[in-house]
């Protein structure tokens, strides 16, 4: 397992992508509208920043921005076997937000763990 990306909540993904492209020489490698959000991936070495901008006033990222403001929303860990990673979490009584992998941004299989059981960090398992 390795760190795949940081998910960053923002109210302006295009502007933030411009900032990071210039500041970090991190190219935009993927963009899509997904699940009520504009999602932009920038490549940084072996990993990514995933910018998340809500496209409406409801939804997870909109409420996150309302309560927390912009910033890091989750950390994603890449695995070759997401089913086994979820099974291990279950064995350890880590609560799962997604009981089964689902299709996430960029068509990857994803599943989120409950931050109350992971030190306050929202962790996403992702399998490319
Ligand atoms: Co993510």
Short mmCIF file of C-alpha atoms and ligand atoms in Angstrom, two decimals:
data_model
loop_
_atom_site.label_atom_id
_atom_site.label_comp_id
_atom_site.label_asym_id
_atom_site.label_seq_id
_atom_site.Cartn_x
_atom_site.Cartn_y
_atom_site.Cartn_z
CA UNK A 1 0.00 0.00 0.00
CA UNK A 2 1.26 3.46 -0.73
CA UNK A 3 0.06 7.04 -0.53
CA UNK A 4 -1.84 7.75 -3.73
CA UNK A 5 -3.39 11.17 -3.29
CA UNK A 6 -4.59 13.89 -0.98
CA UNK A 7 -8.17 14.95 -1.62
CA UNK A 8 -8.45 18.73 -1.27
CA UNK A 9 -11.79 20.53 -0.90
CA UNK A 10 -11.96 23.85 -2.71
CA UNK A 11 -14.60 26.23 -3.99
CA UNK A 12 -12.58 26.90 -7.16
CA UNK A 13 -10.77 23.86 -8.58
CA UNK A 14 -9.66 25.65 -11.78
CA UNK A 15 -7.96 28.47 -9.86
CA UNK A 16 -6.34 26.11 -7.39
CA UNK A 17 -5.14 23.86 -10.22
CA UNK A 18 -3.52 26.91 -11.84
CA UNK A 19 -1.80 27.76 -8.57
CA UNK A 20 -0.45 24.23 -8.07
CA UNK A 21 0.58 23.83 -11.71
CA UNK A 22 2.66 26.98 -11.45
CA UNK A 23 3.91 26.56 -7.90
CA UNK A 24 4.65 22.82 -7.98
CA UNK A 25 5.05 22.10 -11.71
CA UNK A 26 2.28 19.56 -11.18
CA UNK A 27 0.40 19.00 -14.46
CA UNK A 28 -3.34 18.38 -14.60
CA UNK A 29 -3.67 14.77 -15.77
CA UNK A 30 -7.39 14.20 -15.33
CA UNK A 31 -10.57 16.26 -14.98
CA UNK A 32 -14.19 15.24 -14.76
CA UNK A 33 -17.57 16.05 -13.31
CA UNK A 34 -18.27 13.22 -10.90
CA UNK A 35 -20.95 12.71 -8.26
CA UNK A 36 -21.90 16.39 -8.10
CA UNK A 37 -18.31 17.61 -8.02
CA UNK A 38 -15.68 18.96 -10.36
CA UNK A 39 -12.68 16.68 -9.80
CA UNK A 40 -9.17 17.61 -10.98
CA UNK A 41 -6.12 15.40 -10.55
CA UNK A 42 -2.63 16.89 -10.64
CA UNK A 43 0.36 14.57 -10.88
CA UNK A 44 3.12 14.91 -8.28
CA UNK A 45 5.78 12.25 -8.74
CA UNK A 46 4.14 8.90 -7.95
CA UNK A 47 1.05 10.50 -6.43
CA UNK A 48 -1.60 13.10 -6.99
CA UNK A 49 -3.56 15.98 -5.58
CA UNK A 50 -7.28 15.47 -6.14
CA UNK A 51 -9.11 18.81 -6.13
CA UNK A 52 -12.79 18.55 -5.21
CA UNK A 53 -15.15 21.41 -6.00
CA UNK A 54 -18.88 21.02 -5.31
CA UNK A 55 -21.14 21.74 -8.28
CA UNK A 56 -24.18 22.32 -6.07
CA UNK A 57 -24.96 23.48 -2.53
CA UNK A 58 -25.54 20.00 -1.16
CA UNK A 59 -23.30 16.97 -1.02
CA UNK A 60 -20.32 15.95 1.08
CA UNK A 61 -17.80 18.48 -0.17
CA UNK A 62 -20.25 21.40 -0.01
CA UNK A 63 -20.98 20.63 3.65
CA UNK A 64 -17.29 20.09 4.35
CA UNK A 65 -16.49 23.54 2.94
CA UNK A 66 -19.34 25.04 5.01
CA UNK A 67 -18.08 23.56 8.25
CA UNK A 68 -14.28 23.38 7.76
CA UNK A 69 -13.46 25.69 4.89
CA UNK A 70 -11.06 24.68 2.11
CA UNK A 71 -8.27 22.20 2.82
CA UNK A 72 -7.32 18.54 2.99
CA UNK A 73 -10.46 16.40 3.02
CA UNK A 74 -9.02 12.87 2.81
CA UNK A 75 -5.90 10.82 2.17
CA UNK A 76 -6.03 7.97 -0.32
CA UNK A 77 -3.93 4.82 -0.11
CA UNK A 78 -3.47 2.71 -3.21
CA UNK A 79 -3.76 -1.05 -2.90
CA UNK A 80 -3.57 -3.91 -5.40
CA UNK A 81 -6.33 -5.73 -3.54
CA UNK A 82 -9.04 -3.49 -2.15
CA UNK A 83 -11.22 -6.42 -1.02
CA UNK A 84 -8.43 -7.74 1.22
CA UNK A 85 -7.72 -4.25 2.55
CA UNK A 86 -11.41 -3.90 3.53
CA UNK A 87 -11.45 -7.38 5.04
CA UNK A 88 -8.47 -6.48 7.22
CA UNK A 89 -10.16 -3.27 8.35
CA UNK A 90 -13.29 -5.28 9.26
CA UNK A 91 -11.20 -7.75 11.28
CA UNK A 92 -9.77 -4.80 13.22
CA UNK A 93 -13.27 -3.40 13.87
CA UNK A 94 -12.54 -0.29 11.84
CA UNK A 95 -15.91 1.03 10.69
CA UNK A 96 -16.38 1.30 6.95
CA UNK A 97 -18.24 4.09 5.18
CA UNK A 98 -18.32 1.88 2.09
CA UNK A 99 -18.94 -1.77 2.94
CA UNK A 100 -18.04 -2.70 -0.63
CA UNK A 101 -15.76 -1.00 -3.18
CA UNK A 102 -17.58 1.39 -5.50
CA UNK A 103 -16.56 3.21 -8.63
CA UNK A 104 -14.98 6.53 -7.68
CA UNK A 105 -13.46 9.39 -9.62
CA UNK A 106 -11.34 8.47 -12.66
CA UNK A 107 -13.13 5.08 -12.76
CA UNK A 108 -11.06 3.68 -9.89
CA UNK A 109 -12.45 1.32 -7.25
CA UNK A 110 -12.65 3.15 -3.93
CA UNK A 111 -13.87 2.62 -0.37
CA UNK A 112 -13.73 5.02 2.58
CA UNK A 113 -13.06 4.17 6.23
CA UNK A 114 -14.65 5.95 9.17
CA UNK A 115 -12.34 8.70 10.48
CA UNK A 116 -13.43 8.03 14.08
CA UNK A 117 -11.46 4.78 13.87
CA UNK A 118 -8.44 6.15 12.01
CA UNK A 119 -7.19 9.01 14.15
CA UNK A 120 -9.55 11.59 12.71
CA UNK A 121 -8.22 11.08 9.18
CA UNK A 122 -10.68 10.21 6.43
CA UNK A 123 -8.90 7.38 4.61
CA UNK A 124 -9.80 6.19 1.14
CA UNK A 125 -8.61 2.87 -0.23
CA UNK A 126 -8.19 3.10 -3.99
CA UNK A 127 -7.39 0.46 -6.56
CA UNK A 128 -6.47 1.75 -10.01
CO1 LIG B 1 -9.84 10.63 -3.35
#
